[in-house]
Amino acid sequence: MRAKKSELLTQWRRDVRLLPGAEHLDLPTLDDHIPTFIDELIDALEAEADERVAEAHAGGSPSAHGLQRLDAGFDIAEVVAEYNILRDALQDLVELHGLILQGRAARILNRVLDEAIGVAVKTYAAQKAVELQQRREEHLAFVVHDLRTPLSAMSVAAQALTESLPESTTSNDAAVMVRTLQRNLGRLDALVTKVMLEQVNLVSSAGRKLELREVDLWPLVQNLLHDLRPLSDASQTRVLNLVPKDFTVQADAALLTQVFQNLVSNSLRYAPHGEVLLSARVAQGRVECSVEDDGEGIPPERLERVFDKLETDPDPEKSGTGLGLAIVKQTVEAHGGEVTVESRPDHGTIFRFTLPLRAGADTGNS
């Protein structure tokens, strides 16, 4: 069998290539630990006692193989299948030489393969569960983050409503209702903050499936700016929607709204008493959207890290959760676009991101 190892591997590779997860793997990735595992299996068959079966797995190669196959995109059934393909290839090799695999040799072969399958599947499943939990936690953190901006707008609006009431009405029903509103907004904000503080260990993509459709860009931006008006009024910042009214993009409307919301909220924080411009144009067959402010800008040493998770301003008065721009980057990239930032201290900042045009759109306009 040792002399026929190359022949055995060739047959295994040919048959494993039929698995969907293995079709596009390069040879080293496809092989992974299998050549070493075959040597371990042969050692076990040549040993004089069954105790060597346990030694065949002392190096932990099936465990590492389960992790490697998860990274390679195998599903768990394919992990099992490739070991059974090796079992069949070994049987074919034995029969080809007029031998019969039975008795102690058959027991050792099946035990080694079954143990390898068990270890690889256990490791695969455990890591898959960890990654799923991480995605759920990160998605929850992102959703909670996106609640902060409308909550802030509601709080500012409630405060403005309180200040607009005449002093003589402080005890009437309207004043009581406004105070109840403020109190419950405060409780909700505290709950959101608590959840966010529990979700700071982030690792991977939010994992939300895009719901793509044709989206009219101008009304989407206009509706968002209407909802954020209490914030812009409070910071005395002028926010202008310069998006052409005939622009249509292919996007997930809810996620696209989050992108604009996070960028505008960021600009309002850094450009009080200033101006924020939202615009869009066609560039190289795609829609390029931008959010520009004339605020204090971003220091050069922070510019490369602004899209990193948990990266936030060291100034306590301006620091956020460190998730807003990370959400922007992940969402734009999920749409097949890219996001960039340019900034000069004391001159302002401009964020740009690209989106696909709607199907059949004219790409000649600018």
CSV table of C-alpha atoms in Angstrom, one decimal:
chain,number,residue,atom,x,y,z
A,1,MET,CA,0.0,0.0,0.0
A,2,ARG,CA,2.9,2.4,0.8
A,3,ALA,CA,4.3,1.8,-2.7
A,4,LYS,CA,0.9,2.6,-4.2
A,5,LYS,CA,0.4,5.8,-2.2
A,6,SER,CA,0.7,8.0,-5.3
A,7,GLU,CA,-1.8,6.0,-7.2
A,8,LEU,CA,-4.2,6.1,-4.2
A,9,LEU,CA,-3.9,9.9,-3.9
A,10,THR,CA,-4.5,10.4,-7.6
A,11,GLN,CA,-7.8,8.4,-7.4
A,12,TRP,CA,-8.8,10.2,-4.2
A,13,ARG,CA,-8.1,13.7,-5.7
A,14,ARG,CA,-10.1,12.8,-8.9
A,15,ASP,CA,-13.1,11.7,-6.9
A,16,VAL,CA,-13.0,14.5,-4.3
A,17,ARG,CA,-12.9,17.1,-7.1
A,18,LEU,CA,-16.5,16.1,-7.8
A,19,LEU,CA,-17.5,17.7,-4.5
A,20,PRO,CA,-18.8,21.3,-5.0
A,21,GLY,CA,-16.5,22.6,-2.3
A,22,ALA,CA,-13.4,21.1,-3.8
A,23,GLU,CA,-13.9,22.1,-7.5
A,24,HIS,CA,-11.7,25.2,-7.4
A,25,LEU,CA,-9.1,24.3,-4.7
A,26,ASP,CA,-5.4,24.4,-5.5
A,27,LEU,CA,-3.6,21.1,-5.0
A,28,PRO,CA,-2.0,21.9,-1.6
A,29,THR,CA,-5.3,23.1,-0.2
A,30,LEU,CA,-7.1,20.1,-1.6
A,31,ASP,CA,-4.6,17.6,-0.1
A,32,ASP,CA,-4.2,19.3,3.3
A,33,HIS,CA,-3.4,16.5,5.7
A,34,ILE,CA,-4.5,13.6,3.6
A,35,PRO,CA,-1.1,12.4,2.4
A,36,THR,CA,0.2,12.5,6.0
A,37,PHE,CA,-3.0,10.8,7.2
A,38,ILE,CA,-2.5,8.0,4.6
A,39,ASP,CA,1.0,7.4,6.1
A,40,GLU,CA,-0.6,7.3,9.6
A,41,LEU,CA,-3.1,4.8,8.4
A,42,ILE,CA,-0.5,2.6,6.8
A,43,ASP,CA,1.5,2.7,10.1
A,44,ALA,CA,-1.6,1.6,12.0
A,45,LEU,CA,-2.1,-1.3,9.6
A,46,GLU,CA,1.5,-2.4,9.9
A,47,ALA,CA,1.5,-2.2,13.7
A,48,GLU,CA,1.3,-5.4,15.7
A,49,ALA,CA,-1.3,-4.2,18.1
A,50,ASP,CA,-4.5,-2.1,17.9
A,51,GLU,CA,-3.1,0.4,20.4
A,52,ARG,CA,-1.3,2.1,17.5
A,53,VAL,CA,-4.7,3.1,16.2
A,54,ALA,CA,-4.9,5.9,18.8
A,55,GLU,CA,-1.4,7.0,18.0
A,56,ALA,CA,-2.4,7.6,14.4
A,57,HIS,CA,-4.3,10.7,15.6
A,58,ALA,CA,-1.8,11.9,18.2
A,59,GLY,CA,-0.7,14.7,15.9
A,60,GLY,CA,-4.3,16.1,15.7
A,61,SER,CA,-4.3,16.3,11.9
A,62,PRO,CA,-8.0,15.5,11.5
A,63,SER,CA,-8.9,18.3,13.9
A,64,ALA,CA,-6.9,20.8,12.0
A,65,HIS,CA,-8.3,19.4,8.8
A,66,GLY,CA,-11.9,20.2,10.0
A,67,LEU,CA,-10.9,23.9,10.5
A,68,GLN,CA,-9.2,24.0,7.1
A,69,ARG,CA,-12.2,22.6,5.3
A,70,LEU,CA,-14.5,25.2,7.0
A,71,ASP,CA,-12.2,28.0,5.8
A,72,ALA,CA,-12.2,26.4,2.3
A,73,GLY,CA,-16.0,26.6,2.1
A,74,PHE,CA,-16.8,22.9,2.5
A,75,ASP,CA,-20.1,22.0,4.1
A,76,ILE,CA,-20.1,19.4,6.8
A,77,ALA,CA,-21.4,16.6,4.6
A,78,GLU,CA,-18.4,17.1,2.2
A,79,VAL,CA,-16.0,16.7,5.2
A,80,VAL,CA,-17.5,13.3,5.8
A,81,ALA,CA,-17.7,12.4,2.1
A,82,GLU,CA,-14.0,13.0,1.4
A,83,TYR,CA,-12.9,10.5,4.1
A,84,ASN,CA,-15.4,7.9,2.7
A,85,ILE,CA,-14.0,8.6,-0.7
A,86,LEU,CA,-10.6,7.6,0.7
A,87,ARG,CA,-12.1,4.5,2.2
A,88,ASP,CA,-13.5,3.5,-1.2
A,89,ALA,CA,-10.2,4.3,-2.9
A,90,LEU,CA,-8.3,2.0,-0.4
A,91,GLN,CA,-10.8,-0.8,-1.0
A,92,ASP,CA,-10.5,-0.4,-4.8
A,93,LEU,CA,-6.7,-0.6,-4.5
A,94,VAL,CA,-6.8,-3.7,-2.4
A,95,GLU,CA,-9.2,-5.4,-4.8
A,96,LEU,CA,-7.1,-4.4,-7.8
A,97,HIS,CA,-4.3,-6.5,-6.4
A,98,GLY,CA,-6.5,-9.5,-5.8
A,99,LEU,CA,-6.6,-9.1,-2.0
A,100,ILE,CA,-9.4,-9.0,0.5
A,101,LEU,CA,-9.5,-6.5,3.3
A,102,GLN,CA,-11.0,-8.3,6.3
A,103,GLY,CA,-10.4,-9.2,9.9
A,104,ARG,CA,-8.1,-7.1,12.0
A,105,ALA,CA,-6.9,-5.0,9.0
A,106,ALA,CA,-10.5,-4.1,8.1
A,107,ARG,CA,-11.3,-3.2,11.7
A,108,ILE,CA,-8.2,-0.9,12.0
A,109,LEU,CA,-8.9,0.8,8.7
A,110,ASN,CA,-12.5,1.5,9.6
A,111,ARG,CA,-11.7,2.6,13.1
A,112,VAL,CA,-9.0,5.1,12.0
A,113,LEU,CA,-11.3,6.5,9.3
A,114,ASP,CA,-14.3,6.7,11.6
A,115,GLU,CA,-12.3,8.4,14.3
A,116,ALA,CA,-10.8,10.9,11.8
A,117,ILE,CA,-14.3,11.7,10.6
A,118,GLY,CA,-15.6,12.2,14.1
A,119,VAL,CA,-12.7,14.5,15.1
A,120,ALA,CA,-12.9,16.6,11.9
A,121,VAL,CA,-16.6,17.0,12.1
A,122,LYS,CA,-16.6,17.9,15.8
A,123,THR,CA,-14.0,20.6,15.2
A,124,TYR,CA,-15.8,21.9,12.1
A,125,ALA,CA,-19.1,22.0,13.9
A,126,ALA,CA,-17.7,23.7,17.0
A,127,GLN,CA,-16.0,26.4,14.9
A,128,LYS,CA,-19.1,26.9,12.8
A,129,ALA,CA,-21.2,27.5,15.9
A,130,VAL,CA,-18.7,30.0,17.2
A,131,GLU,CA,-18.7,31.9,13.9
A,132,LEU,CA,-22.5,31.9,13.8
A,133,GLN,CA,-22.7,33.3,17.3
A,134,GLN,CA,-20.2,36.0,16.4
A,135,ARG,CA,-22.2,37.1,13.4
A,136,ARG,CA,-25.3,37.2,15.5
A,137,GLU,CA,-23.6,39.3,18.1
A,138,GLU,CA,-22.2,41.7,15.6
A,139,HIS,CA,-25.4,42.1,13.7
A,140,LEU,CA,-27.2,42.9,17.0
A,141,ALA,CA,-24.5,45.5,17.8
A,142,PHE,CA,-25.0,47.1,14.4
A,143,VAL,CA,-28.8,47.1,14.7
A,144,VAL,CA,-28.5,48.7,18.2
A,145,HIS,CA,-26.1,51.3,16.9
A,146,ASP,CA,-28.5,52.3,14.2
A,147,LEU,CA,-31.1,53.0,16.9
A,148,ARG,CA,-29.0,55.7,18.4
A,149,THR,CA,-29.5,58.3,15.7
A,150,PRO,CA,-33.3,58.2,15.6
A,151,LEU,CA,-33.3,58.1,19.4
A,152,SER,CA,-31.2,61.2,19.5
A,153,ALA,CA,-33.4,63.0,17.0
A,154,MET,CA,-36.5,62.1,19.1
A,155,SER,CA,-34.8,63.3,22.3
A,156,VAL,CA,-33.9,66.6,20.7
A,157,ALA,CA,-37.4,67.0,19.3
A,158,ALA,CA,-39.0,66.3,22.7
A,159,GLN,CA,-36.7,68.8,24.3
A,160,ALA,CA,-37.6,71.4,21.7
A,161,LEU,CA,-41.3,70.7,22.4
A,162,THR,CA,-40.8,71.1,26.1
A,163,GLU,CA,-39.1,74.5,25.6
A,164,SER,CA,-41.9,75.6,23.3
A,165,LEU,CA,-44.6,75.1,26.0
A,166,PRO,CA,-45.6,78.2,27.9
A,167,GLU,CA,-44.5,78.1,31.6
A,168,SER,CA,-48.2,78.3,32.6
A,169,THR,CA,-48.8,74.8,31.0
A,170,THR,CA,-46.2,72.9,33.1
A,171,SER,CA,-49.0,71.0,35.0
A,172,ASN,CA,-51.5,70.3,32.2
A,173,ASP,CA,-51.9,67.1,30.2
A,174,ALA,CA,-49.6,68.2,27.3
A,175,ALA,CA,-46.7,69.0,29.6
A,176,VAL,CA,-47.2,65.7,31.5
A,177,MET,CA,-47.2,63.7,28.3
A,178,VAL,CA,-44.0,65.4,27.0
A,179,ARG,CA,-42.2,64.7,30.3
A,180,THR,CA,-43.4,61.0,30.1
A,181,LEU,CA,-42.0,60.9,26.5
A,182,GLN,CA,-38.6,62.3,27.6
A,183,ARG,CA,-38.4,59.9,30.6
A,184,ASN,CA,-39.1,56.8,28.4
A,185,LEU,CA,-36.7,58.0,25.7
A,186,GLY,CA,-34.1,58.2,28.4
A,187,ARG,CA,-34.9,54.6,29.5
A,188,LEU,CA,-34.7,53.4,26.0
A,189,ASP,CA,-31.4,55.1,25.3
A,190,ALA,CA,-30.0,53.5,28.5
A,191,LEU,CA,-31.1,50.1,27.3
A,192,VAL,CA,-29.6,50.6,23.9
A,193,THR,CA,-26.3,51.8,25.5
A,194,LYS,CA,-26.2,48.8,27.8
A,195,VAL,CA,-26.6,46.4,24.8
A,196,MET,CA,-23.9,48.2,22.9
A,197,LEU,CA,-21.5,47.9,25.8
A,198,GLU,CA,-22.1,44.2,25.8
A,199,GLN,CA,-21.3,43.8,22.1
A,200,VAL,CA,-17.9,45.3,21.8
A,201,ASN,CA,-16.1,42.0,21.0
A,202,LEU,CA,-16.8,42.0,17.2
A,203,VAL,CA,-15.2,39.6,14.7
A,204,SER,CA,-16.9,39.2,11.4
A,205,SER,CA,-19.5,40.3,8.9
A,206,ALA,CA,-22.9,41.2,10.0
A,207,GLY,CA,-24.2,38.5,7.8
A,208,ARG,CA,-27.4,40.2,6.6
A,209,LYS,CA,-28.8,39.1,3.2
A,210,LEU,CA,-29.2,42.0,0.8
A,211,GLU,CA,-32.7,42.8,-0.5
A,212,LEU,CA,-31.7,44.5,-3.7
A,213,ARG,CA,-34.2,46.6,-5.7
A,214,GLU,CA,-34.4,49.8,-7.7
A,215,VAL,CA,-34.2,52.7,-5.3
A,216,ASP,CA,-34.9,56.4,-6.1
A,217,LEU,CA,-32.0,58.1,-4.4
A,218,TRP,CA,-33.3,61.7,-4.0
A,219,PRO,CA,-36.5,60.8,-2.0
A,220,LEU,CA,-34.5,58.3,0.1
A,221,VAL,CA,-32.1,61.1,1.1
A,222,GLN,CA,-34.8,63.7,1.5
A,223,ASN,CA,-36.8,61.5,3.9
A,224,LEU,CA,-33.7,60.8,6.0
A,225,LEU,CA,-32.8,64.5,6.3
A,226,HIS,CA,-36.4,65.2,7.4
A,227,ASP,CA,-36.0,62.6,10.2
A,228,LEU,CA,-32.6,64.0,11.2
A,229,ARG,CA,-33.8,67.6,11.2
A,230,PRO,CA,-34.0,67.9,15.0
A,231,LEU,CA,-30.3,67.0,15.1
A,232,SER,CA,-29.3,69.4,12.4
A,233,ASP,CA,-31.3,72.2,13.9
A,234,ALA,CA,-29.7,71.5,17.3
A,235,SER,CA,-26.2,71.8,15.9
A,236,GLN,CA,-27.3,74.7,13.7
A,237,THR,CA,-25.9,72.9,10.7
A,238,ARG,CA,-27.3,73.4,7.2
A,239,VAL,CA,-27.8,70.1,5.4
A,240,LEU,CA,-28.5,70.1,1.6
A,241,ASN,CA,-29.7,67.3,-0.6
A,242,LEU,CA,-28.0,67.9,-3.9
A,243,VAL,CA,-28.7,64.4,-5.3
A,244,PRO,CA,-30.2,64.6,-8.8
A,245,LYS,CA,-33.9,63.7,-8.7
A,246,ASP,CA,-33.7,61.2,-11.5
A,247,PHE,CA,-31.0,58.9,-10.0
A,248,THR,CA,-32.0,55.3,-9.4
A,249,VAL,CA,-29.6,52.7,-7.9
A,250,GLN,CA,-29.7,49.0,-7.3
A,251,ALA,CA,-29.5,48.6,-3.5
A,252,ASP,CA,-31.0,47.5,-0.3
A,253,ALA,CA,-33.0,50.6,0.6
A,254,ALA,CA,-32.9,50.0,4.4
A,255,LEU,CA,-29.2,49.4,4.5
A,256,LEU,CA,-28.5,52.3,2.1
A,257,THR,CA,-30.5,54.6,4.5
A,258,GLN,CA,-28.2,53.4,7.3
A,259,VAL,CA,-25.1,54.3,5.3
A,260,PHE,CA,-26.3,57.9,4.7
A,261,GLN,CA,-27.6,58.2,8.3
A,262,ASN,CA,-24.2,57.2,9.7
A,263,LEU,CA,-22.3,59.5,7.5
A,264,VAL,CA,-24.6,62.5,8.0
A,265,SER,CA,-24.7,61.9,11.8
A,266,ASN,CA,-20.9,61.8,11.7
A,267,SER,CA,-20.7,65.1,9.8
A,268,LEU,CA,-23.2,66.8,12.2
A,269,ARG,CA,-21.0,65.9,15.1
A,270,TYR,CA,-17.9,67.5,13.5
A,271,ALA,CA,-19.5,70.5,11.7
A,272,PRO,CA,-21.6,72.4,14.1
A,273,HIS,CA,-22.8,75.8,12.7
A,274,GLY,CA,-21.5,74.5,9.3
A,275,GLU,CA,-22.8,72.9,6.2
A,276,VAL,CA,-23.2,69.3,5.0
A,277,LEU,CA,-23.7,68.5,1.3
A,278,LEU,CA,-25.1,65.2,0.0
A,279,SER,CA,-24.6,64.6,-3.7
A,280,ALA,CA,-24.3,61.9,-6.3
A,281,ARG,CA,-23.0,61.5,-9.9
A,282,VAL,CA,-22.4,58.8,-12.4
A,283,ALA,CA,-18.7,57.9,-12.6
A,284,GLN,CA,-17.2,55.0,-14.6
A,285,GLY,CA,-20.6,53.2,-14.9
A,286,ARG,CA,-21.5,53.5,-11.3
A,287,VAL,CA,-23.2,55.9,-9.0
A,288,GLU,CA,-20.8,57.8,-6.7
A,289,CYS,CA,-22.4,59.2,-3.7
A,290,SER,CA,-20.8,61.7,-1.4
A,291,VAL,CA,-21.3,63.3,2.0
A,292,GLU,CA,-19.2,66.4,2.5
A,293,ASP,CA,-18.9,68.8,5.4
A,294,ASP,CA,-16.8,71.9,6.2
A,295,GLY,CA,-16.1,70.9,9.8
A,296,GLU,CA,-12.8,70.5,11.7
A,297,GLY,CA,-11.7,67.5,9.6
A,298,ILE,CA,-9.9,64.2,10.6
A,299,PRO,CA,-6.3,64.2,11.8
A,300,PRO,CA,-4.0,62.4,9.3
A,301,GLU,CA,-2.9,59.9,11.9
A,302,ARG,CA,-6.5,58.7,12.3
A,303,LEU,CA,-7.6,58.8,8.6
A,304,GLU,CA,-6.5,55.3,7.7
A,305,ARG,CA,-8.3,53.8,10.7
A,306,VAL,CA,-11.6,55.6,10.5
A,307,PHE,CA,-13.4,52.5,9.1
A,308,ASP,CA,-12.0,50.1,11.7
A,309,LYS,CA,-14.4,48.6,14.2
A,310,LEU,CA,-14.3,50.3,17.6
A,311,GLU,CA,-12.1,53.2,16.2
A,312,THR,CA,-13.4,56.4,17.7
A,313,ASP,CA,-12.4,60.0,18.4
A,314,PRO,CA,-10.2,60.3,21.5
A,315,ASP,CA,-12.1,63.4,22.4
A,316,PRO,CA,-14.8,62.3,24.9
A,317,GLU,CA,-17.2,65.0,23.6
A,318,LYS,CA,-17.0,63.6,20.0
A,319,SER,CA,-16.4,59.9,20.6
A,320,GLY,CA,-19.0,57.5,19.5
A,321,THR,CA,-19.3,53.7,19.6
A,322,GLY,CA,-16.7,53.1,16.9
A,323,LEU,CA,-19.3,51.2,14.8
A,324,GLY,CA,-20.9,53.7,12.5
A,325,LEU,CA,-18.2,54.0,9.8
A,326,ALA,CA,-17.4,50.2,10.1
A,327,ILE,CA,-21.1,49.6,9.2
A,328,VAL,CA,-20.8,52.0,6.3
A,329,LYS,CA,-17.8,50.1,4.9
A,330,GLN,CA,-19.3,46.7,5.3
A,331,THR,CA,-22.6,47.7,3.8
A,332,VAL,CA,-21.1,49.4,0.8
A,333,GLU,CA,-18.7,46.5,0.1
A,334,ALA,CA,-21.7,44.1,0.4
A,335,HIS,CA,-23.2,46.0,-2.5
A,336,GLY,CA,-20.1,45.5,-4.5
A,337,GLY,CA,-18.9,49.1,-4.0
A,338,GLU,CA,-16.1,50.8,-2.2
A,339,VAL,CA,-15.9,53.7,0.3
A,340,THR,CA,-13.2,56.3,0.6
A,341,VAL,CA,-12.5,59.4,2.7
A,342,GLU,CA,-10.6,62.6,2.2
A,343,SER,CA,-10.0,65.1,4.9
A,344,ARG,CA,-8.0,68.2,5.8
A,345,PRO,CA,-7.8,69.5,9.4
A,346,ASP,CA,-9.9,72.7,9.7
A,347,HIS,CA,-11.1,72.4,6.1
A,348,GLY,CA,-13.7,69.5,6.3
A,349,THR,CA,-14.2,65.9,5.2
A,350,ILE,CA,-15.7,64.2,2.3
A,351,PHE,CA,-16.8,60.6,2.3
A,352,ARG,CA,-17.5,58.9,-1.1
A,353,PHE,CA,-19.0,55.5,-1.9
A,354,THR,CA,-20.0,53.8,-5.1
A,355,LEU,CA,-23.2,51.8,-5.9
A,356,PRO,CA,-24.3,49.9,-9.0
A,357,LEU,CA,-26.7,51.7,-11.4
A,358,ARG,CA,-30.1,50.2,-12.0
A,359,ALA,CA,-30.2,47.7,-14.8
A,360,GLY,CA,-30.3,49.4,-18.2
A,361,ALA,CA,-29.4,52.8,-16.8
A,362,ASP,CA,-27.6,55.4,-19.0
A,363,THR,CA,-24.0,55.6,-17.9
A,364,GLY,CA,-23.1,58.5,-20.1
A,365,ASN,CA,-24.4,61.3,-17.8
A,366,SER,CA,-22.4,62.9,-15.1
